[in-house]
Short mmCIF file of C-alpha atoms in Angstrom, two decimals:
data_model
loop_
_atom_site.label_atom_id
_atom_site.label_comp_id
_atom_site.label_asym_id
_atom_site.label_seq_id
_atom_site.Cartn_x
_atom_site.Cartn_y
_atom_site.Cartn_z
CA GLN Y 206 -18.26 13.03 14.14
CA SER Y 207 -18.44 16.07 16.13
CA GLU Y 208 -21.13 17.23 14.06
CA GLN Y 209 -22.92 14.35 14.00
CA ARG Y 210 -22.89 14.35 17.98
CA GLU Y 211 -23.54 18.38 18.26
CA LYS Y 212 -26.62 18.13 15.41
CA GLY Y 213 -27.41 14.87 15.41
CA ILE Y 214 -26.84 14.58 11.74
CA THR Y 215 -23.87 14.13 9.55
CA PRO Y 216 -22.61 17.17 7.54
CA SER Y 217 -23.76 17.57 4.02
CA THR Y 218 -21.76 16.62 1.21
CA ARG Y 219 -21.56 20.49 0.33
CA GLU Y 220 -20.06 21.33 4.22
CA ILE Y 221 -17.70 18.31 3.51
CA GLN Y 222 -16.51 19.99 0.49
CA LYS Y 223 -16.19 23.46 2.24
CA HIS Y 224 -14.10 21.79 5.33
CA PHE Y 225 -11.57 19.41 3.32
CA ARG Y 226 -11.62 22.20 0.26
CA PHE Y 227 -12.32 19.72 -2.56
CA ALA Y 228 -12.85 21.02 -6.00
CA SER Y 229 -16.49 19.62 -6.02
CA GLN Y 230 -19.36 17.57 -4.57
CA THR Y 231 -18.44 15.02 -6.94
CA SER Y 232 -14.86 14.56 -5.34
CA VAL Y 233 -16.72 14.22 -1.59
CA MET Y 234 -18.67 11.23 -2.99
CA GLN Y 235 -16.05 9.58 -4.52
CA TYR Y 236 -13.98 9.66 -1.07
CA ILE Y 237 -17.47 8.57 0.91
CA ALA Y 238 -17.79 5.73 -1.75
CA ALA Y 239 -14.18 4.77 -1.27
CA LEU Y 240 -14.45 5.28 2.57
CA GLU Y 241 -17.66 2.60 2.57
CA ARG Y 242 -15.78 0.11 0.12
CA LYS Y 243 -13.18 -0.07 2.99
CA GLY Y 244 -15.59 -0.41 5.84
CA PHE Y 245 -14.80 2.76 7.70
CA LEU Y 246 -18.74 4.20 6.93
CA ASP Y 247 -21.99 2.98 6.57
CA ARG Y 248 -24.68 4.63 5.01
CA HIS Y 249 -28.22 4.52 6.16
CA ALA Y 250 -30.26 3.16 3.19
CA ARG Y 251 -33.31 5.59 3.81
CA LYS Y 252 -31.50 9.02 4.96
CA ALA Y 253 -29.78 11.59 3.25
CA ARG Y 254 -27.42 12.40 5.70
CA ALA Y 255 -27.05 9.44 7.70
CA LEU Y 256 -23.21 8.52 7.27
CA ILE Y 257 -22.36 6.44 10.41
CA THR Y 258 -18.96 5.23 11.43
CA PRO Y 259 -19.11 1.29 12.47
CA VAL Y 260 -17.22 -0.21 15.50
CA GLN Y 261 -14.14 -1.32 13.84
CA LYS Y 262 -13.17 -4.84 14.73
CA VAL Y 263 -9.49 -4.36 14.57
CA ARG Y 264 -7.45 -7.66 13.44
CA ILE Y 265 -3.97 -6.96 14.42
CA THR Y 266 -1.35 -9.52 12.79
CA ASP Y 267 2.57 -9.65 13.31
CA VAL Y 268 3.82 -9.79 9.73
CA PRO Y 269 7.30 -11.16 9.57
CA ILE Y 270 10.21 -9.34 8.15
CA TYR Y 271 12.48 -11.15 5.91
CA GLY Y 272 15.15 -8.97 5.53
CA GLN Y 273 16.03 -6.22 3.10
CA ILE Y 274 15.13 -5.81 -0.71
CA PRO Y 275 17.35 -3.54 -2.92
CA ALA Y 276 15.16 -0.93 -4.36
CA GLY Y 277 18.05 -0.07 -6.89
CA MET Y 278 20.34 -2.74 -8.42
CA SER Y 279 18.94 -6.05 -8.00
CA ALA Y 280 21.09 -8.39 -5.64
CA LEU Y 281 20.82 -11.44 -3.87
CA THR Y 282 18.92 -11.54 -0.75
CA GLU Y 283 18.73 -14.08 2.15
CA GLN Y 284 15.51 -15.02 3.56
CA THR Y 285 15.88 -15.08 7.49
CA ILE Y 286 13.12 -13.25 9.51
CA GLU Y 287 15.02 -10.26 10.98
CA GLY Y 288 11.69 -9.30 13.09
CA HIS Y 289 8.00 -8.57 13.03
CA VAL Y 290 6.00 -5.48 12.15
CA SER Y 291 2.39 -5.41 13.72
CA LEU Y 292 -0.76 -3.79 11.53
CA ASP Y 293 -3.87 -3.73 11.18
CA ALA Y 294 -4.38 -6.53 8.72
CA ARG Y 295 -7.64 -4.76 7.56
CA SER Y 296 -6.21 -1.19 6.83
CA ALA Y 297 -3.12 -2.92 5.12
CA ASN Y 298 -5.57 -4.98 2.84
CA ALA Y 299 -4.33 -7.89 4.16
CA SER Y 300 -6.16 -11.28 2.99
CA LYS Y 301 -6.49 -14.10 5.80
CA ASN Y 302 -5.87 -16.54 2.47
CA ARG Y 303 -2.56 -14.98 1.25
CA GLY Y 304 0.97 -15.65 3.03
CA THR Y 305 1.70 -11.97 4.13
CA PHE Y 306 5.30 -10.80 4.59
CA ALA Y 307 7.79 -7.93 4.74
CA LEU Y 308 10.68 -6.61 3.46
CA ARG Y 309 12.88 -3.40 4.36
CA VAL Y 310 13.62 -1.32 1.40
CA ARG Y 311 17.26 -0.53 0.56
CA GLY Y 312 17.71 2.22 -2.04
CA ASP Y 313 16.39 4.92 -3.93
CA SER Y 314 15.06 3.23 -7.09
CA MET Y 315 11.59 3.58 -6.23
CA ILE Y 316 11.18 7.16 -5.36
CA GLY Y 317 8.68 7.88 -7.71
CA ALA Y 318 6.17 5.59 -5.74
CA HIS Y 319 6.89 7.30 -2.60
CA ILE Y 320 8.82 4.28 -1.63
CA VAL Y 321 12.17 5.29 0.41
CA ASP Y 322 15.23 3.44 1.94
CA GLY Y 323 14.35 2.43 5.27
CA ASP Y 324 10.59 1.61 4.43
CA ILE Y 325 9.01 -1.42 5.11
CA VAL Y 326 6.77 -2.53 2.17
CA ILE Y 327 4.13 -5.47 3.03
CA LEU Y 328 3.57 -8.03 0.42
CA GLU Y 329 1.48 -11.06 -0.03
CA ASP Y 330 2.46 -14.17 -1.76
CA SER Y 331 -0.18 -13.82 -4.89
CA LYS Y 332 0.16 -15.83 -8.30
CA GLU Y 333 -2.11 -12.76 -10.01
CA VAL Y 334 0.18 -10.07 -10.50
CA GLN Y 335 -1.39 -6.94 -12.75
CA ASN Y 336 0.30 -4.69 -14.85
CA GLY Y 337 1.53 -1.79 -12.62
CA ASP Y 338 1.72 -3.48 -9.35
CA ILE Y 339 4.71 -3.31 -7.29
CA VAL Y 340 6.16 -6.29 -6.85
CA ALA Y 341 9.38 -8.28 -5.28
CA ALA Y 342 10.50 -10.39 -7.87
CA LEU Y 343 13.35 -12.89 -8.64
CA ILE Y 344 15.00 -11.81 -12.05
CA ASP Y 345 17.57 -14.01 -13.27
CA GLY Y 346 18.62 -15.25 -9.97
CA GLU Y 347 18.39 -11.87 -8.54
CA THR Y 348 15.64 -10.44 -5.93
CA THR Y 349 14.64 -6.49 -6.33
CA LEU Y 350 11.48 -4.27 -5.96
CA LYS Y 351 10.53 -2.75 -8.89
CA ARG Y 352 7.01 -2.02 -10.95
CA TYR Y 353 5.65 -5.03 -13.15
CA VAL Y 354 4.81 -3.74 -16.55
CA MET Y 355 3.45 -5.77 -19.38
CA GLU Y 356 3.65 -4.71 -23.10
CA HIS Y 357 3.09 -6.10 -26.23
CA GLY Y 358 3.31 -9.68 -24.62
CA ARG Y 359 6.42 -9.14 -22.75
CA SER Y 360 7.01 -8.50 -19.06
CA TYR Y 361 10.07 -6.46 -17.44
CA LEU Y 362 10.62 -4.58 -14.18
CA LYS Y 363 10.67 -0.68 -14.16
CA ALA Y 364 12.22 1.58 -11.77
CA GLU Y 365 10.16 4.69 -10.67
CA ASN Y 366 13.52 6.65 -10.46
CA PRO Y 367 14.98 7.76 -14.11
CA ARG Y 368 18.54 6.96 -12.80
CA TYR Y 369 17.73 3.20 -12.93
CA PRO Y 370 17.30 1.26 -15.96
CA ASN Y 371 14.17 -1.24 -16.42
CA LEU Y 372 15.00 -4.72 -15.67
CA ILE Y 373 14.20 -7.14 -18.61
CA PRO Y 374 14.66 -11.08 -18.08
CA ALA Y 375 17.03 -12.92 -20.14
CA ARG Y 376 15.94 -15.93 -18.28
CA GLU Y 377 13.48 -15.85 -15.52
CA LEU Y 378 10.98 -13.54 -14.10
CA LYS Y 379 9.47 -14.95 -11.08
CA ILE Y 380 7.17 -12.60 -8.79
CA GLN Y 381 7.71 -13.32 -5.40
CA GLY Y 382 5.15 -10.87 -3.84
CA VAL Y 383 2.60 -8.18 -4.65
CA MET Y 384 2.79 -4.72 -2.60
CA ILE Y 385 -0.33 -4.27 -0.59
CA SER Y 386 0.61 -1.74 1.85
CA LEU Y 387 4.03 0.51 3.29
CA VAL Y 388 4.86 0.89 6.53
CA ARG Y 389 7.26 4.34 7.21
CA LYS Y 390 9.23 4.45 10.40
CA GLN Y 391 9.07 8.45 11.58
CA GLU Y 392 12.51 9.37 12.76
CA ARG Y 393 12.18 11.55 15.87
CA ARG Y 394 13.42 14.98 16.07
CA LYS Y 395 15.99 15.95 19.00
CA ARG Y 396 14.77 18.47 21.05
CA HIS Y 397 17.35 21.25 22.03
#
């Protein structure tokens, strides 16, 4: 935006590539396309260097936190609201039509997916689950956070830590929510 203000034009893809140290201009174009899809950039149809950042209408929503979910071995959990997390529904990919809820992560079975103990996962109540989605699931009466995998017509839950086994349902596997976002509370360092 500073270059746009100073020169009246947006930087070229080559300038963006150099500034952010991208390997190629193709990478720049992929990032620009992703930002356009998410609504963070608009492109003027008839100009080459005319990207604009639209005025964002932030839609803050309070998402209920329903306790903790094990990211380790599955366990029984209660469904009491322990608080709320406020976030921009648009940047969290939250839909107006689906029930959005949050769970605090307990354990380390999802560290390979960069989900750590204490994180808050934002989930949507969804009937549609895709192979590879991270889900809150009820498996044989116990709740856990894992990656949903479908292979050879059978589904199971996969941990993102090699110390934990895959969970193959003996009786039931019910998806309670599909992860759409993550909130990480940064710990403040003490000043000496």
